[in-house]
Structure formats: C-alpha cells, structure tokens
Amino acid sequence: MTTPVTYQRHDDIGVITIDNPPVNALGQAVRQGLLDAVAQGSEDHAARVLVLLATGRTFIAGADIREFGKPPQAPILPEVIARLETADKSIVAVLHGTALGGGFEVALGCQLRVALPGTKVGLPEVKLGLLPGAGGTQRLPRLVGIEVALDLITSGRFVGADEALKLGIVDIVAESNDPFEAGLAAARDVLAGKLTPRVTGDLASPAANPEAIERYRTRLETEAPELYSPFRCLEAIAASCEGSLADGLRRERELFFACMDSPQRAGLIHAFFAARTPHKVPDAGEVPTSTRFALLGEHPLFEHIRGKAERAGIKLDSRAAESTQACLIAAGADTACPAHCLSIALLSPEEAEDLTAMDADLALVAAATGMVELVALRATAEQQQATANALKALRLPIVVSRQGSLLATLAKAADDDIANPHAAMEAASLMLAERGWAYRTSDIDLLAIEALYYPRHLGGPHRQASRTIAEHGS
C-alpha cells in the first residue's frame, strides 16, 4: 500500500515528502504518514536534521474537505503537530504555493520555516465559522505578538512571503523556486550554524495586550456583531498570554468545539461547498472550452474580460467571423449574431425577469457585484458547459441555470419587500427549487450570498428556508 508521505536521507539530511495531490490536504493518511516519517527520521542515526516539504504546486493547502462533517480519525492534527514540535531532530519546513489553515499550523510546529518566493500563508478558518484548532491561536502569538495574531486570525487574510519574513512568521525567503533545493540549502545552513532552529511552543508567552484585544472586539462588534467565531478567536488569542502552552491549547480546543457546534459553522461550510463547482452543468460531461467569441455592442463587462482573454487563451473580436463560436450581445448592439454562432444575450437582473420571449440561446445575467448567471434557453447542456468553461477561464464568478434566471427572481423578491428582503428571498428560493430552474439548490444560495448580500453565515436563503420548514413545518 502506497503512502502519501515518504522519508529518504540525502547525506546527513532526512527529507520528509508529502505527495497528496492536488493540494496535499491533511487527510488521515497524510497525518499518519507524517507521524511515521518523523519516527523514521528520528531513528535514522545518520540524519542530523530533517526537512519537511511537499510536491506539486503547493505545500499543505489545509484540511481535507472530504472529511468535513465526519467524525475525526486518529491521529488528529494537534497530536501530529505536537510530535513535530517535540521531535528529536530539528525540522525545517519548506513552504511554497500556499500554507493555509492546518498546513500553516504544521509549519508553526516545525523548528524553522523557509518560504519560496510567492508563497502565501494564512489561517482562514474564521471564514468557515471556526478558529485554528491545532495550535494556531497559541503558537502564532508567540512568534509575532498579540496584535499581529489578532489581525491575521480574526480576518483570515493571507500573508505573502516577504511580509511573513518581516513579521517573523518565516525565518528565510529562499532564492530557489525548488522546495527540495531550498530545503537542503537551509538544512546545511542549520548544520553550519548559520540558521538557528527554535521550538515555537517553547518561546515565551506573548506580552498581554488588553488594549489590542478590546480594540479588535470593538471593531468586530461594529463590523460583524452577528458572527460567532471571530469573538472566539479573540478569546483563544487572549489565552495565549495567560499561562503555559498546554493551558492555551486546552482553551483553544474548547473554543474550537464551541465553534463546531455553532449553526453558523454549518451555514458557512454550506456556502463554501456551494462555491466549488457552480459552473458545472449536470450530464454535460467533459466539454472543450469555447475559445472564440464576438463582443457585440458595449458593456462594462467587456472591458473586464478583455483584460483576461489572452492569459485564458480566448480570442475576443468586435465582429463575428467564420471561426466565431458564440456572440455575447449587449443591449442596443447594432450588429446581428450570425446563425452559425451561439447567441448569448447580456442582461441586467431587471432585464432578465422574464426570459420566455428572449430570442437567444443563452442569457448571461450580470450582477453589479461581478457575479454572473448563465441561463440555458435553447442551448444544449454541452453548449452551455462550453460557454461556462470560457467564462470561468475569464475569471468571472459564474453560476449556471436553465429556463429562467435565479438571480433576477431573487433580486425582484428582495426589491419588492425592502422591509424584509431576506425573508422574501427565502420564499422565492423555495419557489425556484420547485420550478426546477436551478441545477442545484445550493446555486440559489450562492447567488443570493455573492450578488445580493444575503448573510453568508446563514448559508443562503434556500438552506435557511428548508431548515425553518424542517424545524417548524410549513
């Protein structure tokens, strides 16, 4: 049986390699593999220092989403990180791509951190209704202090390699773009005494900073008073300066489970999964991306996609030619779309309220926020998917639907009941689900959240309406 984590020695340097594509997520096999590899390195008497790196485009991008909502499997991540931190030999973590969430916490458990150019690190758990639950709220403050930890953890923002070096999160930014080369070079510098490893958990507790805690609390009470996890983040970070690391880790774990039990966590996780593949048309299969479009007329959206076209490998013309596959037609365009091209009407939500008489194969409904909905009218599933692939390649956040516009219906419901727009969207979402316009009911939720400012922590209007019916009946 193959393992996603391997150990090999190169001269007197032991190298632990994670190979768990596509993003080296921290699934159970990776967690167990890390424990086994550290044990191998500790028992390898010829290895004087260990290097931890990952293959592919990124270090550890976070937890394995396939484990979300399931009972935890041993070994759990806090146990793995504790083993890294107490290893007999120093471990140099080599970060590239992204080191996020649990992946960043793994790096914090190592004794020295090297970042390749372009690396980003962060603890975005707050965006999923959680807090870093494997030592992030305790080890990060020991490295950077209370205020910086508050900034990074309550916002969930990502930090680039240079800023991470300036803050003291990483020890060096390597010149090499190869994790293996950078890791061996750093390990040799450790052996030569040029770099000094340190155990993060053994660093002194950060100085108490009640002023910063209260400043961030006031900010959160103003900007996001309805949210739960950011305030638990505050409590966990404050605990980092009140006692030992073990005490802080226990408090962090208590607060982590409190967040896990919060309805907001479930709502935010639902929104997270809703955003994964909303451009996919069921039963369309693998369809080649359309690459030749004509932009007819003028629209602000055209400027956005023109700036993305070359990198996406998509040709945009002002007139249709024989090789043109589809025409994107703005209101008032004075040039017709030829019969051999797919016709796509570009509409505002107000213009898309009734598509029954629309003479087009597809309708592209564009919200002011940048979100777009691609509605199939006469187009086949394959034609819709080919177009959706192109729009996604052009960096447009896109949802696909059929027959009628989800976005237009939700927007009209909210506008018609400005006193209670959320309840209006919830009622409309149930009607949309019955009509069958949505390929997935989660697409209704995503559009409401991203385009119409429905509260993300509720998970979307259809989820909320369905929960209300389940709890109280219709």
Coordinates of C-alpha atoms in Angstrom, one line a residue:
M1 CA 0.0 0.0 0.0
T2 CA 1.4 3.4 -1.0
T3 CA 1.7 6.3 1.4
P4 CA 1.3 10.0 0.6
V5 CA 4.3 10.7 2.9
T6 CA 7.8 9.3 2.4
Y7 CA 11.1 9.5 4.1
Q8 CA 14.6 9.5 2.4
R9 CA 18.0 10.5 3.5
H10 CA 20.3 12.7 1.5
D11 CA 23.8 12.6 3.0
D12 CA 23.1 13.6 6.6
I13 CA 19.8 15.3 5.9
G14 CA 16.5 13.4 6.2
V15 CA 13.8 14.5 3.8
I16 CA 10.1 14.0 4.5
T17 CA 8.0 14.5 1.4
I18 CA 4.2 14.9 1.2
D19 CA 2.7 13.8 -2.1
N20 CA -1.1 14.0 -1.9
P21 CA -2.4 15.8 -5.0
P22 CA -4.0 18.1 -5.9
V23 CA -3.2 20.3 -2.8
N24 CA -1.6 18.0 -0.3
A25 CA -4.6 18.2 2.0
L26 CA -4.2 16.9 5.6
G27 CA -6.3 13.8 5.3
Q28 CA -5.9 10.9 7.7
A29 CA -3.3 9.1 5.6
V30 CA -1.2 12.3 5.5
R31 CA -1.4 12.8 9.2
Q32 CA -0.4 9.2 9.9
G33 CA 2.3 9.4 7.3
L34 CA 3.8 12.4 9.0
L35 CA 4.0 10.6 12.3
D36 CA 5.6 7.6 10.7
A37 CA 8.1 9.6 8.7
V38 CA 9.2 11.7 11.8
A39 CA 9.7 8.4 13.6
Q40 CA 11.8 7.1 10.7
G41 CA 13.9 10.3 10.7
S42 CA 14.3 10.2 14.5
E43 CA 15.6 6.6 14.3
D44 CA 17.9 7.3 11.3
H45 CA 21.1 7.9 13.2
A46 CA 22.9 9.2 10.1
A47 CA 20.4 12.0 9.7
R48 CA 21.3 15.1 11.7
V49 CA 18.4 17.4 10.6
L50 CA 15.1 16.8 8.9
V51 CA 13.4 18.7 6.1
L52 CA 9.6 18.7 5.5
L53 CA 8.4 19.6 2.0
A54 CA 5.6 18.9 -0.4
T55 CA 5.4 18.1 -4.1
G56 CA 3.2 19.8 -6.7
R57 CA 2.1 23.3 -6.9
T58 CA 1.6 23.9 -3.2
F59 CA 2.6 23.0 0.4
I60 CA -0.3 21.9 2.5
A61 CA -3.4 24.0 1.5
G62 CA -5.4 22.9 4.5
A63 CA -7.7 20.2 5.8
D64 CA -9.1 17.5 3.5
I65 CA -12.6 18.7 2.6
R66 CA -13.7 15.1 2.2
E67 CA -13.5 14.8 6.0
F68 CA -15.7 17.8 6.7
G69 CA -18.7 16.9 8.9
K70 CA -17.4 13.4 9.6
P71 CA -16.1 12.1 13.0
P72 CA -12.3 12.8 13.3
Q73 CA -10.0 9.9 12.6
A74 CA -6.8 9.3 14.6
P75 CA -4.3 10.7 14.6
I76 CA -5.8 14.1 14.9
L77 CA -3.9 17.1 13.8
P78 CA -3.0 18.6 17.2
E79 CA -1.3 15.3 18.1
V80 CA 0.7 15.3 14.8
I81 CA 1.9 18.9 15.4
A82 CA 2.9 18.1 19.0
R83 CA 5.1 15.3 17.6
L84 CA 6.7 17.6 15.1
E85 CA 7.4 20.2 17.8
T86 CA 9.0 17.7 20.2
A87 CA 10.9 15.7 17.5
D88 CA 14.4 14.7 18.5
K89 CA 15.9 16.5 15.5
S90 CA 15.1 19.9 14.1
I91 CA 12.6 20.0 11.3
V92 CA 12.9 22.6 8.5
A93 CA 9.6 23.2 6.8
V94 CA 9.8 24.4 3.2
L95 CA 6.7 26.3 2.2
H96 CA 5.6 27.0 -1.4
G97 CA 2.3 27.9 -3.0
T98 CA 0.1 28.2 0.0
A99 CA 0.4 27.0 3.6
L100 CA -3.1 27.6 4.9
G101 CA -5.1 26.5 8.0
G102 CA -3.8 23.2 9.3
G103 CA -1.0 23.4 6.8
F104 CA 0.2 26.6 8.3
E105 CA -0.2 25.1 11.8
V106 CA 2.0 22.2 10.7
A107 CA 4.7 24.7 9.7
L108 CA 4.4 26.5 13.0
G109 CA 5.1 23.2 14.7
C110 CA 8.4 22.9 12.9
Q111 CA 11.6 24.4 14.3
L112 CA 12.4 26.5 11.2
R113 CA 10.4 27.8 8.3
V114 CA 11.6 28.6 4.7
A115 CA 9.3 30.2 2.2
L116 CA 9.8 30.1 -1.5
P117 CA 9.1 33.3 -3.5
G118 CA 5.4 33.8 -4.0
T119 CA 4.3 31.7 -1.0
K120 CA 1.2 32.7 0.9
V121 CA 0.4 31.7 4.5
G122 CA -2.8 32.2 6.5
L123 CA -5.3 30.9 9.0
P124 CA -8.7 31.3 7.2
E125 CA -10.7 29.1 9.5
V126 CA -12.8 32.1 10.7
K127 CA -14.3 32.3 7.2
L128 CA -15.8 28.8 7.8
G129 CA -17.1 29.7 11.2
L130 CA -14.2 28.1 13.1
L131 CA -10.9 29.1 14.7
P132 CA -7.5 27.5 14.2
G133 CA -7.8 24.3 16.3
A134 CA -4.4 22.8 16.1
G135 CA -2.3 25.4 18.0
G136 CA -2.5 28.3 15.6
T137 CA -4.0 30.7 18.2
Q138 CA -1.2 29.8 20.6
R139 CA 1.9 29.4 18.5
L140 CA 1.4 32.3 16.2
P141 CA 1.2 34.9 19.0
R142 CA 4.4 33.5 20.4
L143 CA 6.1 34.3 17.1
V144 CA 4.5 37.6 16.2
G145 CA 2.7 39.0 19.3
I146 CA -0.9 39.5 20.1
E147 CA -1.8 42.4 17.7
V148 CA -0.5 40.7 14.6
A149 CA -2.1 37.4 15.6
L150 CA -5.4 39.3 16.1
D151 CA -5.1 40.8 12.6
L152 CA -4.4 37.6 10.8
I153 CA -6.7 35.2 12.7
T154 CA -9.8 37.3 13.0
S155 CA -9.6 38.4 9.3
G156 CA -8.4 35.1 7.9
R157 CA -6.3 37.1 5.4
F158 CA -3.3 35.6 3.6
V159 CA 0.3 36.9 4.0
G160 CA 2.9 36.9 1.3
A161 CA 6.4 35.6 1.8
D162 CA 8.1 38.9 2.2
E163 CA 5.5 40.1 4.8
A164 CA 5.8 36.8 6.6
L165 CA 9.5 37.3 6.9
K166 CA 9.1 40.8 8.1
L167 CA 6.6 39.7 10.8
G168 CA 8.8 36.8 11.9
I169 CA 6.5 34.0 10.7
V170 CA 9.1 32.5 8.5
D171 CA 12.9 32.5 9.0
I172 CA 14.1 33.0 5.5
V173 CA 12.7 33.6 1.9
A174 CA 14.7 31.3 -0.3
E175 CA 16.1 32.3 -3.7
S176 CA 15.4 28.9 -5.2
N177 CA 11.9 28.0 -6.6
D178 CA 12.6 24.3 -5.9
P179 CA 11.4 23.1 -2.5
F180 CA 13.9 20.3 -2.4
E181 CA 16.9 22.5 -3.2
A182 CA 15.7 25.2 -0.8
G183 CA 15.2 22.7 2.0
L184 CA 18.6 21.1 1.6
A185 CA 20.3 24.5 1.5
A186 CA 18.5 25.6 4.7
A187 CA 19.3 22.3 6.4
R188 CA 23.0 22.7 5.5
D189 CA 22.9 26.2 7.0
V190 CA 21.4 24.8 10.2
L191 CA 24.3 22.3 10.4
A192 CA 26.8 25.0 9.7
G193 CA 25.3 27.2 12.5
K194 CA 24.2 29.9 10.1
L195 CA 20.5 29.3 10.9
T196 CA 19.2 28.6 14.4
P197 CA 16.1 26.5 14.8
R198 CA 13.7 27.2 17.7
V199 CA 10.7 25.4 19.1
T200 CA 7.7 27.7 18.8
G201 CA 5.9 26.3 21.8
D202 CA 9.0 26.9 24.0
L203 CA 9.1 30.6 23.2
A204 CA 7.9 32.9 26.0
S205 CA 4.2 33.6 26.2
P206 CA 3.4 36.9 24.3
A207 CA 3.0 40.0 26.4
A208 CA -0.5 40.7 27.4
N209 CA -2.2 43.4 25.2
P210 CA -5.6 44.1 26.6
E211 CA -5.9 47.3 24.6
A212 CA -5.5 45.5 21.3
I213 CA -8.0 42.8 22.4
E214 CA -10.6 45.4 23.2
R215 CA -9.8 47.4 20.0
Y216 CA -10.5 44.3 17.9
R217 CA -13.5 43.4 20.0
T218 CA -15.0 46.9 19.4
R219 CA -14.2 46.6 15.6
L220 CA -15.9 43.2 15.4
E221 CA -19.0 44.4 17.4
T222 CA -19.3 47.2 14.8
E223 CA -18.5 45.3 11.6
A224 CA -19.8 41.8 12.3
P225 CA -21.8 41.7 15.6
E226 CA -23.8 38.7 14.3
L227 CA -20.8 36.4 13.8
Y228 CA -19.7 33.9 16.4
S229 CA -16.2 32.6 15.6
P230 CA -14.3 35.9 15.4
F231 CA -15.1 36.5 19.1
R232 CA -14.0 33.0 20.0
C233 CA -10.8 33.8 18.1
L234 CA -10.3 36.8 20.4
E235 CA -10.7 34.6 23.5
A236 CA -8.3 32.0 22.2
I237 CA -5.6 34.5 21.4
A238 CA -6.0 36.2 24.7
A239 CA -5.5 32.8 26.4
S240 CA -2.0 32.6 24.8
C241 CA -0.6 35.1 27.3
E242 CA -2.3 33.8 30.4
G243 CA -0.5 30.5 31.1
S244 CA 1.5 27.7 29.6
L245 CA 1.2 26.4 26.0
A246 CA -0.6 23.4 27.3
D247 CA -3.2 25.6 29.1
G248 CA -3.6 27.7 26.0
L249 CA -4.1 24.6 23.7
R250 CA -6.7 23.3 26.0
R251 CA -8.6 26.6 25.9
E252 CA -8.2 26.8 22.1
R253 CA -9.7 23.3 21.8
E254 CA -12.7 24.1 24.0
L255 CA -13.4 27.2 21.8
F256 CA -12.8 25.2 18.6
F257 CA -15.5 22.7 19.6
A258 CA -17.9 25.6 20.6
C259 CA -17.5 26.9 17.1
M260 CA -18.0 23.4 15.6
D261 CA -21.4 23.3 17.4
S262 CA -22.4 26.7 16.2
P263 CA -25.2 26.8 13.5
Q264 CA -23.1 29.5 11.8
R265 CA -20.3 27.0 11.1
A266 CA -22.7 24.7 9.3
G267 CA -24.0 27.7 7.3
L268 CA -20.6 28.9 6.3
I269 CA -19.5 25.3 5.3
H270 CA -22.6 25.0 3.2
A271 CA -21.7 28.3 1.4
F272 CA -18.1 27.1 1.0
F273 CA -19.3 23.9 -0.8
A274 CA -21.8 25.8 -2.8
A275 CA -19.0 27.8 -4.4
R276 CA -17.0 24.8 -5.5
T277 CA -18.5 23.9 -8.9
P278 CA -21.5 26.2 -9.6
H279 CA -20.3 26.4 -13.3
K280 CA -20.9 22.7 -13.9
V281 CA -23.8 21.6 -16.0
P282 CA -25.0 18.1 -14.9
D283 CA -24.8 15.4 -17.5
A284 CA -22.8 17.7 -19.9
G285 CA -19.6 15.6 -19.3
E286 CA -16.2 16.8 -20.3
V287 CA -16.7 19.5 -22.9
P288 CA -14.0 21.6 -24.6
T289 CA -13.9 25.2 -23.7
S290 CA -15.2 27.7 -26.3
T291 CA -12.3 29.9 -27.3
R292 CA -13.6 32.3 -30.0
F293 CA -16.2 35.0 -29.1
A294 CA -17.6 38.1 -30.7
L295 CA -18.4 41.0 -28.3
L296 CA -21.3 42.9 -29.9
G297 CA -22.2 46.4 -28.6
E298 CA -20.7 47.9 -25.5
H299 CA -20.9 46.8 -21.9
P300 CA -18.7 47.3 -18.8
L301 CA -18.2 43.6 -18.5
F302 CA -16.5 43.6 -21.9
E303 CA -13.6 45.6 -20.5
H304 CA -13.1 43.1 -17.7
I305 CA -12.9 40.0 -19.9
R306 CA -10.7 41.7 -22.5
G307 CA -8.1 42.1 -19.8
K308 CA -8.3 38.4 -19.0
A309 CA -8.6 36.9 -22.5
E310 CA -5.0 36.5 -23.6
R311 CA -4.0 34.6 -20.5
A312 CA -7.1 32.4 -20.7
G313 CA -6.3 31.5 -24.4
I314 CA -9.6 33.0 -25.6
K315 CA -10.0 35.2 -28.6
L316 CA -12.4 38.1 -28.4
D317 CA -13.4 40.0 -31.6
S318 CA -15.7 43.0 -32.2
R319 CA -17.4 41.2 -35.1
A320 CA -18.3 37.6 -35.8
A321 CA -16.2 35.6 -38.3
E322 CA -16.4 32.1 -39.7
S323 CA -14.4 30.8 -36.7
T324 CA -16.5 32.6 -34.1
Q325 CA -18.3 30.1 -31.8
A326 CA -20.5 32.5 -29.8
C327 CA -21.7 36.1 -29.7
L328 CA -22.0 38.0 -26.5
I329 CA -24.6 40.6 -27.2
A330 CA -25.1 43.8 -25.2
A331 CA -28.3 45.7 -25.2
G332 CA -28.6 48.0 -28.2
A333 CA -25.9 46.2 -30.3
D334 CA -26.2 47.2 -33.9
T335 CA -24.6 44.1 -35.3
A336 CA -26.5 40.8 -35.6
C337 CA -25.1 37.4 -34.5
P338 CA -24.7 35.0 -37.5
A339 CA -26.7 31.9 -37.5
H340 CA -23.7 29.6 -37.1
C341 CA -22.8 31.2 -33.7
L342 CA -24.3 30.6 -30.3
S343 CA -26.2 33.8 -29.3
I344 CA -25.8 35.0 -25.7
A345 CA -27.9 37.9 -24.5
L346 CA -26.1 40.1 -21.9
L347 CA -28.7 41.3 -19.4
S348 CA -29.1 43.1 -16.1
P349 CA -31.2 41.3 -13.4
E350 CA -34.1 43.7 -14.2
E351 CA -33.9 42.8 -17.9
A352 CA -33.9 39.1 -17.1
E353 CA -37.1 39.0 -15.0
D354 CA -39.0 37.3 -18.0
L355 CA -36.9 35.3 -20.4
T356 CA -39.8 33.5 -22.1
A357 CA -39.7 35.7 -25.2
M358 CA -35.9 36.1 -25.3
D359 CA -34.6 35.3 -28.8
A360 CA -31.2 33.9 -27.7
D361 CA -29.6 30.5 -27.0
L362 CA -28.3 31.6 -23.6
A363 CA -28.8 34.6 -21.3
L364 CA -25.9 36.0 -19.3
V365 CA -27.3 37.9 -16.3
A366 CA -24.7 40.1 -14.7
A367 CA -25.0 41.5 -11.2
A368 CA -23.4 44.7 -10.1
T369 CA -21.1 42.7 -7.8
G370 CA -19.5 40.9 -10.7
M371 CA -21.3 37.6 -10.2
V372 CA -22.9 36.3 -13.4
E373 CA -25.5 33.6 -14.2
L374 CA -25.6 31.7 -17.5
V375 CA -29.1 30.6 -18.2
A376 CA -29.8 27.9 -20.9
L377 CA -32.7 28.9 -23.1
R378 CA -32.3 27.0 -26.4
A379 CA -28.7 25.8 -25.9
T380 CA -27.8 22.2 -25.2
A381 CA -26.1 21.1 -22.0
E382 CA -22.8 20.8 -23.9
Q383 CA -23.1 24.3 -25.4
Q384 CA -23.9 25.8 -22.1
Q385 CA -20.9 24.0 -20.5
A386 CA -18.5 25.1 -23.2
T387 CA -19.6 28.7 -22.7
A388 CA -19.4 28.4 -18.9
N389 CA -15.9 27.0 -19.1
A390 CA -14.8 30.0 -21.1
L391 CA -16.4 32.5 -18.7
K392 CA -14.8 30.8 -15.8
A393 CA -11.4 30.9 -17.6
L394 CA -12.1 34.7 -18.0
R395 CA -12.2 34.9 -14.2
L396 CA -15.9 35.5 -13.9
P397 CA -17.7 34.0 -10.8
I398 CA -20.4 32.1 -12.6
V399 CA -23.5 30.0 -11.8
V400 CA -25.3 28.0 -14.5
S401 CA -29.1 27.6 -14.6
R402 CA -31.9 26.9 -17.1
Q403 CA -35.2 28.3 -18.4
G404 CA -35.3 31.3 -16.1
S405 CA -33.0 33.5 -14.1
L406 CA -32.5 32.6 -10.4
L407 CA -30.7 35.9 -9.9
A408 CA -33.4 38.1 -11.4
T409 CA -36.1 36.3 -9.4
L410 CA -34.2 36.7 -6.1
A411 CA -33.4 40.3 -6.8
K412 CA -37.0 41.2 -7.6
A413 CA -38.3 39.4 -4.5
A414 CA -35.8 41.5 -2.4
D415 CA -36.8 44.7 -4.1
D416 CA -40.5 44.1 -3.7
D417 CA -40.1 43.6 0.1
I418 CA -37.4 46.1 1.1
A419 CA -38.5 45.9 4.7
N420 CA -37.6 42.2 4.9
P421 CA -35.6 41.2 1.9
H422 CA -34.1 38.1 3.4
A423 CA -37.4 36.6 4.1
A424 CA -38.5 37.5 0.6
M425 CA -35.5 35.7 -0.9
E426 CA -36.2 32.7 1.3
A427 CA -39.7 32.4 0.0
A428 CA -38.6 32.9 -3.6
S429 CA -35.9 30.3 -3.2
L430 CA -38.5 27.6 -2.4
M431 CA -40.5 28.6 -5.5
L432 CA -37.3 28.5 -7.7
A433 CA -36.5 25.0 -6.4
E434 CA -40.0 23.8 -7.3
R435 CA -39.7 25.3 -10.8
G436 CA -36.5 23.4 -11.4
W437 CA -34.6 26.3 -12.8
A438 CA -31.6 25.5 -10.5
Y439 CA -29.3 22.6 -11.3
R440 CA -28.5 22.6 -7.6
T441 CA -30.4 24.4 -4.8
S442 CA -27.0 25.5 -3.4
D443 CA -26.7 27.6 -6.6
I444 CA -29.6 29.6 -5.4
D445 CA -27.9 30.2 -2.1
L446 CA -24.6 31.1 -3.7
L447 CA -26.2 33.8 -5.9
A448 CA -28.1 35.3 -3.0
I449 CA -24.9 35.5 -0.9
E450 CA -22.5 36.7 -3.6
A451 CA -24.7 39.0 -5.6
L452 CA -27.5 40.1 -3.2
Y453 CA -25.7 40.3 0.2
Y454 CA -27.7 37.6 1.9
P455 CA -25.9 36.8 5.2
R456 CA -23.2 34.2 4.4
H457 CA -23.3 32.7 7.9
L458 CA -26.9 31.6 7.3
G459 CA -25.8 29.5 4.3
G460 CA -28.2 31.1 1.9
P461 CA -32.0 31.6 1.6
H462 CA -32.9 28.1 0.4
R463 CA -30.9 26.5 3.2
Q464 CA -32.4 28.8 5.8
A465 CA -36.0 28.3 4.4
S466 CA -35.5 24.5 4.4
R467 CA -34.2 24.5 8.0
T468 CA -37.2 26.5 9.1
I469 CA -39.6 24.1 7.4
A470 CA -37.8 21.1 9.0
E471 CA -37.9 22.7 12.4
H472 CA -41.4 24.2 12.4
G473 CA -43.2 22.7 9.5
S474 CA -44.6 24.6 6.5

